[in-house]
PDB file of C-alpha atoms in Angstrom:
ATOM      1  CA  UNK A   1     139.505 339.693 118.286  1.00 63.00           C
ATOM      2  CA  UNK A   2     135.618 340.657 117.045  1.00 84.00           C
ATOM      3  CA  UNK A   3     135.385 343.215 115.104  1.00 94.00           C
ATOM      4  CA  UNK A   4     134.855 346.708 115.830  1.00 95.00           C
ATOM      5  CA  UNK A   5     131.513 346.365 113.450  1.00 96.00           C
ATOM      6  CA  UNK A   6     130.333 343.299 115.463  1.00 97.00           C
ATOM      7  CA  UNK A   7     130.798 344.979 119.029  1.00 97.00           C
ATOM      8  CA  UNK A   8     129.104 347.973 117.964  1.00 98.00           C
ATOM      9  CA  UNK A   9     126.064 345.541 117.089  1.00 98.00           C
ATOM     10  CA  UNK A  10     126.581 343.986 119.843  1.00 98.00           C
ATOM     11  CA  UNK A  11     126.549 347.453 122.216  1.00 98.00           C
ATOM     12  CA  UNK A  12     123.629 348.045 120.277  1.00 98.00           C
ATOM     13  CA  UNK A  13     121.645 344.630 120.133  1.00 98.00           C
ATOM     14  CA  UNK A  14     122.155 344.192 123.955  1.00 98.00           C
ATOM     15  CA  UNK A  15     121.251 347.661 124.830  1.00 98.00           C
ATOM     16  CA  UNK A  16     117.949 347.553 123.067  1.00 98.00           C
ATOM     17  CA  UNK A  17     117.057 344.282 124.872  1.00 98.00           C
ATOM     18  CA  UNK A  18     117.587 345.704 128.252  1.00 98.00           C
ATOM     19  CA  UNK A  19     114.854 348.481 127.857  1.00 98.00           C
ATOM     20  CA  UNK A  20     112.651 346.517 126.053  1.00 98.00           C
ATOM     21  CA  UNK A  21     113.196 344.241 129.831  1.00 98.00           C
ATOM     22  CA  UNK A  22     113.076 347.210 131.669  1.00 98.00           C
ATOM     23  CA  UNK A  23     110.190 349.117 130.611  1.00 98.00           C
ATOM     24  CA  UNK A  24     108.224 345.955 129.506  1.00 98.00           C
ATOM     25  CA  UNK A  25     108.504 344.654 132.805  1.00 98.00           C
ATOM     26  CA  UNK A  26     107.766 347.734 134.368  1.00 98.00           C
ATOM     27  CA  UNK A  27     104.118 347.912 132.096  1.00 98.00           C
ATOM     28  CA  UNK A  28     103.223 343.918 132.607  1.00 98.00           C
ATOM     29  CA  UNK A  29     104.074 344.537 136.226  1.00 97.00           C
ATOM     30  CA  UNK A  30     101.692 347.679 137.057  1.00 96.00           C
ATOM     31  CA  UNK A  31      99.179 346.221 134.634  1.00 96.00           C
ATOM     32  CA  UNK A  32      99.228 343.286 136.826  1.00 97.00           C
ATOM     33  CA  UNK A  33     100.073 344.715 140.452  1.00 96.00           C
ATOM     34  CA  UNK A  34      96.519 346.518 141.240  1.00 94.00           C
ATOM     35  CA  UNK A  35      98.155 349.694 142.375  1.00 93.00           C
ATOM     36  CA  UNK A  36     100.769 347.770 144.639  1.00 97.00           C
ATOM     37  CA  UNK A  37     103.922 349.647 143.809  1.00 96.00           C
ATOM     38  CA  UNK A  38     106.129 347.295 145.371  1.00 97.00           C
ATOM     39  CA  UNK A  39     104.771 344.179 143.668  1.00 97.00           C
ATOM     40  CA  UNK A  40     105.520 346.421 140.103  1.00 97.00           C
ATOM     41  CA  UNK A  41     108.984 347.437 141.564  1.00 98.00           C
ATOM     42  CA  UNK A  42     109.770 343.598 142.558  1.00 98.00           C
ATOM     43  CA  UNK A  43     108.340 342.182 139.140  1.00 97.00           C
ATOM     44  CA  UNK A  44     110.341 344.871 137.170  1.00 98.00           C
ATOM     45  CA  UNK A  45     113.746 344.291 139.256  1.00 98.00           C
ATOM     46  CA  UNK A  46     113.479 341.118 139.043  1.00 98.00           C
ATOM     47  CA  UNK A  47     112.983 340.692 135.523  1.00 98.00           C
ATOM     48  CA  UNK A  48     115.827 343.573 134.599  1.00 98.00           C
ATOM     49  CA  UNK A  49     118.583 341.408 136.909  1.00 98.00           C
ATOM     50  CA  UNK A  50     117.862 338.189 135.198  1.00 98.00           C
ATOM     51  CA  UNK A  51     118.047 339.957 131.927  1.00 98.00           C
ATOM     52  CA  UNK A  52     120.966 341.509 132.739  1.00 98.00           C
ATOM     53  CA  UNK A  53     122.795 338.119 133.738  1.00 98.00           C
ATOM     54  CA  UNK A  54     121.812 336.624 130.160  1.00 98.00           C
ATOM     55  CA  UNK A  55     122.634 339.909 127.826  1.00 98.00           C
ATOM     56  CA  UNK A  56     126.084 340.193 129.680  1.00 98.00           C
ATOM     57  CA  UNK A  57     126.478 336.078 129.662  1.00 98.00           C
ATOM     58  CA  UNK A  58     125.977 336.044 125.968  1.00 98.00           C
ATOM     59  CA  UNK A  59     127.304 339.519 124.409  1.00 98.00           C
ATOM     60  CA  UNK A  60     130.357 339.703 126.967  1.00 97.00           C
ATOM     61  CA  UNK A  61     132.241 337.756 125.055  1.00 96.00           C
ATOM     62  CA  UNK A  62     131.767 339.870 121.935  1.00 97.00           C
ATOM     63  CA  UNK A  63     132.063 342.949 122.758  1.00 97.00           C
ATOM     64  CA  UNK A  64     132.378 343.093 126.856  1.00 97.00           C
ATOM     65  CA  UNK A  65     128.599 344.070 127.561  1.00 98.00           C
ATOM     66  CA  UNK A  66     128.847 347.483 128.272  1.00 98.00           C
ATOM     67  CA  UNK A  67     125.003 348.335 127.618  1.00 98.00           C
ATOM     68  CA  UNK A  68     126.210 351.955 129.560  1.00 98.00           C
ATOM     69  CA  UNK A  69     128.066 355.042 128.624  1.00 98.00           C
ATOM     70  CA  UNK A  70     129.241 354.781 132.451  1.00 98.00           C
ATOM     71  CA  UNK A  71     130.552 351.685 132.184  1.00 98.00           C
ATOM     72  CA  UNK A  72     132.430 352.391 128.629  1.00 98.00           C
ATOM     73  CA  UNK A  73     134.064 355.512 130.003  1.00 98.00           C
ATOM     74  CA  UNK A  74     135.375 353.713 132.858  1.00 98.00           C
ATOM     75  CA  UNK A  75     137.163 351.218 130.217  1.00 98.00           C
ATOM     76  CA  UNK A  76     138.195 354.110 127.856  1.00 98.00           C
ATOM     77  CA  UNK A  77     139.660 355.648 130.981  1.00 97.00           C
ATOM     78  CA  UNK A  78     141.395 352.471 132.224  1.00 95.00           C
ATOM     79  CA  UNK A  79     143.122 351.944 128.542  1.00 95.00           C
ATOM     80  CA  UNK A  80     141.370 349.276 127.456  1.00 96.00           C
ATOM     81  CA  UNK A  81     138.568 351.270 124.627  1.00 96.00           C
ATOM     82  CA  UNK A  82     140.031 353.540 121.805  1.00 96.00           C
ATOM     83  CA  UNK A  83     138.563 356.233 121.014  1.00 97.00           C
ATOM     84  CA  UNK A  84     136.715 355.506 118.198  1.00 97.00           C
ATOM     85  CA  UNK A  85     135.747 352.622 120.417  1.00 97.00           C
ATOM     86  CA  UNK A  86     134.112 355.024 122.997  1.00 98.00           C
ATOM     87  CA  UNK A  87     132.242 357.310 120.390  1.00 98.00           C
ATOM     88  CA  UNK A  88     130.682 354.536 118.232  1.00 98.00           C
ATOM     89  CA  UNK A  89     129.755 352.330 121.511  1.00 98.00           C
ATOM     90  CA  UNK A  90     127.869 354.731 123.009  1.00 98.00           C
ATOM     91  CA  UNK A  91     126.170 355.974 119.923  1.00 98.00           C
ATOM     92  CA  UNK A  92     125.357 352.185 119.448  1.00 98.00           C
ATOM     93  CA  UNK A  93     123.941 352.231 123.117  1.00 98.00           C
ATOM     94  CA  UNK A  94     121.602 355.422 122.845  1.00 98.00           C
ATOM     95  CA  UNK A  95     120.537 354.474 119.782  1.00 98.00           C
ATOM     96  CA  UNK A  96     120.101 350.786 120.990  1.00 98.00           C
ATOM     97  CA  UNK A  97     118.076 352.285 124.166  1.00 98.00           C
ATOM     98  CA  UNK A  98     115.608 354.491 122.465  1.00 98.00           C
ATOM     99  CA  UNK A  99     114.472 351.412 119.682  1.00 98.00           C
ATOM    100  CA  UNK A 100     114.105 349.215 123.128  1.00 98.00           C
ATOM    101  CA  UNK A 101     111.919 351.362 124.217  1.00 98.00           C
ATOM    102  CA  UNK A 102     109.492 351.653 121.002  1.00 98.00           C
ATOM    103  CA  UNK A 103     109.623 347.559 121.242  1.00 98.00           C
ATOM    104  CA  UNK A 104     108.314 347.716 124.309  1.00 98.00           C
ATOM    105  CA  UNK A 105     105.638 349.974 123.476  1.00 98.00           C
ATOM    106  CA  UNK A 106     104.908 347.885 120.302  1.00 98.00           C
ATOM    107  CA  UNK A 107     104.415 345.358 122.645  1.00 98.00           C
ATOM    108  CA  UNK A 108     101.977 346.079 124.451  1.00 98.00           C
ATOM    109  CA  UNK A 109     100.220 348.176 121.590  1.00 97.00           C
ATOM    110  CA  UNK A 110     101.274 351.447 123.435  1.00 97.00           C
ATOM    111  CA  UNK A 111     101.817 354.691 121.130  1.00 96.00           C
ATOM    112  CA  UNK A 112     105.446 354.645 120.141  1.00 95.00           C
ATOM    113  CA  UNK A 113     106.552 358.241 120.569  1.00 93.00           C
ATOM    114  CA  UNK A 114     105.554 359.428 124.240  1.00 96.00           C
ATOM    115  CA  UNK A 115     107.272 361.455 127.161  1.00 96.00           C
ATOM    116  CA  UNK A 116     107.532 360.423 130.154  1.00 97.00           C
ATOM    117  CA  UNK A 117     105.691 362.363 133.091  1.00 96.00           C
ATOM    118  CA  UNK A 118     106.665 360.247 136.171  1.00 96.00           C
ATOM    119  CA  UNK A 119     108.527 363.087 138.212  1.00 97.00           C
ATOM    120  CA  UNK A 120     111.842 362.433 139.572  1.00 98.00           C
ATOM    121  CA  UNK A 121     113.773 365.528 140.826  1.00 97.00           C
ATOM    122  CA  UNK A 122     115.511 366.150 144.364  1.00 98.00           C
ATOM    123  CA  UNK A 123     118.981 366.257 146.187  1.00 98.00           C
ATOM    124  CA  UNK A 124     117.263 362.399 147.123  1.00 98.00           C
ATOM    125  CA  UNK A 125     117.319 361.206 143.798  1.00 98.00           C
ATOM    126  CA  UNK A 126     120.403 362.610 142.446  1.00 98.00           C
ATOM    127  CA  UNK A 127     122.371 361.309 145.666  1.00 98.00           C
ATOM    128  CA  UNK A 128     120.389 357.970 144.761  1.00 98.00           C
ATOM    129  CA  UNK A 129     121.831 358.359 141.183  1.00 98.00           C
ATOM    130  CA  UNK A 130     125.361 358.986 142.115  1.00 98.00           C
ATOM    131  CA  UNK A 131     125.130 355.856 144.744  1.00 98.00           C
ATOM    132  CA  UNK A 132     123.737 353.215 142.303  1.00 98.00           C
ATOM    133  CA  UNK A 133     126.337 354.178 139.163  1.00 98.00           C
ATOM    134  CA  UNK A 134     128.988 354.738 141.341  1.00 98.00           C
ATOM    135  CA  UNK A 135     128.228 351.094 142.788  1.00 98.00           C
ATOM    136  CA  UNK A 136     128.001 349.770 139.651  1.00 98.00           C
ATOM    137  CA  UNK A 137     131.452 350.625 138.529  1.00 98.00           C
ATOM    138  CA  UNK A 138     132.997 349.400 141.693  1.00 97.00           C
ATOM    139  CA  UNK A 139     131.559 346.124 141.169  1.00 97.00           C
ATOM    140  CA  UNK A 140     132.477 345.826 137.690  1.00 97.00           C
ATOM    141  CA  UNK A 141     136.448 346.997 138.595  1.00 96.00           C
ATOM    142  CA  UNK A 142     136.348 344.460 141.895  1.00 95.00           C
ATOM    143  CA  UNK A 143     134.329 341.942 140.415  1.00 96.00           C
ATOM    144  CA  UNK A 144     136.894 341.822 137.194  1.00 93.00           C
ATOM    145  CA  UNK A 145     139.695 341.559 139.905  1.00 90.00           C
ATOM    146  CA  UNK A 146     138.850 339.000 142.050  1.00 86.00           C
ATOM    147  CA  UNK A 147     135.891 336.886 140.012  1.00 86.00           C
ATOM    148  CA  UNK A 148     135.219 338.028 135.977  1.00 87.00           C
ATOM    149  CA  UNK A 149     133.748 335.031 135.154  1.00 93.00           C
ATOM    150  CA  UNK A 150     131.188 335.990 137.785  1.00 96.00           C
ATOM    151  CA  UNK A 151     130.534 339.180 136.367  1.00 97.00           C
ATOM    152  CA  UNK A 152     126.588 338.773 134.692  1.00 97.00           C
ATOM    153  CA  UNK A 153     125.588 337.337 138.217  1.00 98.00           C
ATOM    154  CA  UNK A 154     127.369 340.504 139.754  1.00 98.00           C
ATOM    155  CA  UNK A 155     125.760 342.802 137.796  1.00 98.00           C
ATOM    156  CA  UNK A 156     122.296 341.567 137.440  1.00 98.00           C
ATOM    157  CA  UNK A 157     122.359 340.561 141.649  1.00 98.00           C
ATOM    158  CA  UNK A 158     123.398 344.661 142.402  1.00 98.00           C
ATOM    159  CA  UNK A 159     120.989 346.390 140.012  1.00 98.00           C
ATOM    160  CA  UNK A 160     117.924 344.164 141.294  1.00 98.00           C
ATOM    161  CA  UNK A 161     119.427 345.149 144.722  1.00 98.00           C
ATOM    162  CA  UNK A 162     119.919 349.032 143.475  1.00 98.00           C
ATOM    163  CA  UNK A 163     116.225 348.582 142.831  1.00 98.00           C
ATOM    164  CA  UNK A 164     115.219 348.633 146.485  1.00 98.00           C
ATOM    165  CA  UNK A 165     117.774 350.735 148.288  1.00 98.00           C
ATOM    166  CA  UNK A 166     118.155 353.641 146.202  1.00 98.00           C
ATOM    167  CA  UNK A 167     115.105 356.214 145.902  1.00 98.00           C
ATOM    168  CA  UNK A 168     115.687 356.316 141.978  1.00 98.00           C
ATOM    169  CA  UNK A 169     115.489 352.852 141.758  1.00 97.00           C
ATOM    170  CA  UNK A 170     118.874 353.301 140.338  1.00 97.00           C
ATOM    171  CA  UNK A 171     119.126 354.226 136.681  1.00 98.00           C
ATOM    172  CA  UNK A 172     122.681 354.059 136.783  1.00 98.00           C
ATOM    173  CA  UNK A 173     122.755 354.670 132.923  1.00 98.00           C
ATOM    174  CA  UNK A 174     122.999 357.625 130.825  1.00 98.00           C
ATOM    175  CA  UNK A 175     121.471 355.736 127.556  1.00 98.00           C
ATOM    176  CA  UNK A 176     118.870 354.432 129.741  1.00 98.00           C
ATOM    177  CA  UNK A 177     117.743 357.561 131.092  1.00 98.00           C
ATOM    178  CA  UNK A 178     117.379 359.292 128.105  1.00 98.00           C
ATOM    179  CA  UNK A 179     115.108 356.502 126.733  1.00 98.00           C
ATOM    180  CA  UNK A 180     113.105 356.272 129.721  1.00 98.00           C
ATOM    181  CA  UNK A 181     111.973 359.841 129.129  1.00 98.00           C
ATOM    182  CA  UNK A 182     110.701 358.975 125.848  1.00 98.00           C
ATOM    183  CA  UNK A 183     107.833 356.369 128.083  1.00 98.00           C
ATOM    184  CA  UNK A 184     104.791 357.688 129.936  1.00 97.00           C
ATOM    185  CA  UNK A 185     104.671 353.907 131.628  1.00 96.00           C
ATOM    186  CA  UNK A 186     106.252 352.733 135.002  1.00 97.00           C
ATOM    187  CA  UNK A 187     109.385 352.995 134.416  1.00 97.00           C
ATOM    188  CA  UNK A 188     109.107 356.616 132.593  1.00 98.00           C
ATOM    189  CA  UNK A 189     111.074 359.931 133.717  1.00 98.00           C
ATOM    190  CA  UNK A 190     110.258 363.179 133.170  1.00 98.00           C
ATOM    191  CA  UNK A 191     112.426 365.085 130.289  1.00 97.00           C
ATOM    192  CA  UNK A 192     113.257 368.072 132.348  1.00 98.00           C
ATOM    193  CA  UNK A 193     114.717 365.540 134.819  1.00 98.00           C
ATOM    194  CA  UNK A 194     116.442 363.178 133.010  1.00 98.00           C
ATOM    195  CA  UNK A 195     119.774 365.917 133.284  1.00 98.00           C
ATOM    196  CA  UNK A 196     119.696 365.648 136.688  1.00 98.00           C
ATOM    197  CA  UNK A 197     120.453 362.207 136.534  1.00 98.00           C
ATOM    198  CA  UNK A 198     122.796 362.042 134.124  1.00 98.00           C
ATOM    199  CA  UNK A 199     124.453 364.781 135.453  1.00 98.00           C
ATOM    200  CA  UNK A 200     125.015 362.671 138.761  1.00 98.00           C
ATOM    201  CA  UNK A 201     126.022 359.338 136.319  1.00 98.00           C
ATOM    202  CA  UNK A 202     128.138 361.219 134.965  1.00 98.00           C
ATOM    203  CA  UNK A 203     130.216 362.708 137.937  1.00 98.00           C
ATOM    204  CA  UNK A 204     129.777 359.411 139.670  1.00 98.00           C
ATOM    205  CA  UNK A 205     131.815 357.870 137.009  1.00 98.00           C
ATOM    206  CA  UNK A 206     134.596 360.753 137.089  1.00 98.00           C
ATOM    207  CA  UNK A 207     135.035 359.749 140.942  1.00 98.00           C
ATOM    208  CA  UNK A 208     135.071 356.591 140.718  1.00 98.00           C
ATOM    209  CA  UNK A 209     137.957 356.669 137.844  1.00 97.00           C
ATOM    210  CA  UNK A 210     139.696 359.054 140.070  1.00 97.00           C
ATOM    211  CA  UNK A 211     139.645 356.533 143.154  1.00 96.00           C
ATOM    212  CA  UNK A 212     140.582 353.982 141.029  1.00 94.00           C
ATOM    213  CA  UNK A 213     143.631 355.929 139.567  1.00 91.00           C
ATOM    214  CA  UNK A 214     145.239 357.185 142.974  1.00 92.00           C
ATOM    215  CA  UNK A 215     144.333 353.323 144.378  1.00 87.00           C
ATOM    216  CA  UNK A 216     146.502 352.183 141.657  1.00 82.00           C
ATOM    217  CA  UNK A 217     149.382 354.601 141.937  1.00 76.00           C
ATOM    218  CA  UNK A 218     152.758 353.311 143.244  1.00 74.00           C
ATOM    219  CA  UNK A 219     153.584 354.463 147.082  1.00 62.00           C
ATOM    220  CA  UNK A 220     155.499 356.698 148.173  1.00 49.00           C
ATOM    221  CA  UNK A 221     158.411 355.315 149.709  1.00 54.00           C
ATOM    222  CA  UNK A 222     158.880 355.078 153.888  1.00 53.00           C
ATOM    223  CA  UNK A 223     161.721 357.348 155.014  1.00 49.00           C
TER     224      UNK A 223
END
């Protein structure tokens, strides 16, 4: 088994990469778009569910790809992470998220440290939130049940779909959300609403562990 030092890296290597893809994407695409929002959304959904499918593909096997503190409760709750293995993997994750984020600015010679000021806030988007995570855990338990070795193409095919049919344009990530209120670019977030979202991550993940629990308790017996 890898060691707990190389999944943290891992947690954190793959973490970093997938806001460096997301908010990247999201700058080359408005830079390039003209003012079309949907031609930024596509070229930024896009380019996150590809990146997805290659960061789970090649860090799965390492350290299972979590890249979410969603997605690492859900295993900590099913058994399968310690607790040492849920603290340091989503300290690795946060702290992954936030130096994505500077990368990305670095990239495209942006300031490093800036909030966001897109404003997202609304019974809309925290239903949106609560949808997209809560999908994103179901397809991670089914897709583990019926097809794991499917699992990057899962992923990466719902959140580019969560893209479009969510009004969030589904965060679905508590890491992620945090770091996207540290960018005043496309994919950016207001600070005063990034608890909002996590907020709904966060109970989104408490149902769907609940579901999963009384789904996977023995019947009662017929009389």
């Amino acid at each position: 088994m890898t060691t707990l030092h190389k999944r943290i890296f891992a947690e954190f290597l793959g973490t970093a990469a997938l806001l460096a893809i997301v908010v990247g994407s999201g700058i080359m695409g408005q830079q390039l778009a003209n003012g079309n929002f949907a031609v930024a959304l596509l070229a930024n959904s896009l380019a996150t569910g590809t990146g997805l499918f290659v960061l789970i593909t090649i860090l799965g096997p390492i350290s299972g790809a979590h890249f979410n503190p969603c997605v690492t409760v859900l295993f900590w709750a099913k058994n399968e992470r310690s607790n040492i293995e849920l603290l340091t993997y989503v300290v690795a994750q946060i702290l992954g998220a936030l130096l994505g984020v500077w990368i990305a600015h670095l990239m495209f010679d942006l300031p490093i440290l800036s909030e966001g000021v897109k404003i997202r806030t609304g019974a809309g988007q925290w239903v949106s939130e609560f949808v997209a995570t809560a999908g994103l855990l179901i397809t991670i338990l089914l897709g583990l049940r019926s097809r794991g070795e499917a699992m990057p193409a899962l992923v990466g095919a719902y959140i580019t779909s969560a893209y479009w049919f969510t009004a969030s344009t589904s965060f679905a990530n508590p890491a992620l959300t945090l770091a996207r209120a540290l960018t005043d670019s496309f994919a950016g977030i207001r600070m005063e609403d990034a608890p909002g979202f996590i907020g709904s991550q966060l109970i989104a993940t408490l149902v769907v562990i609940l579901a999963a629990r009384f789904l996977a308790s023995p019947s009662a017996p017929n009389r």
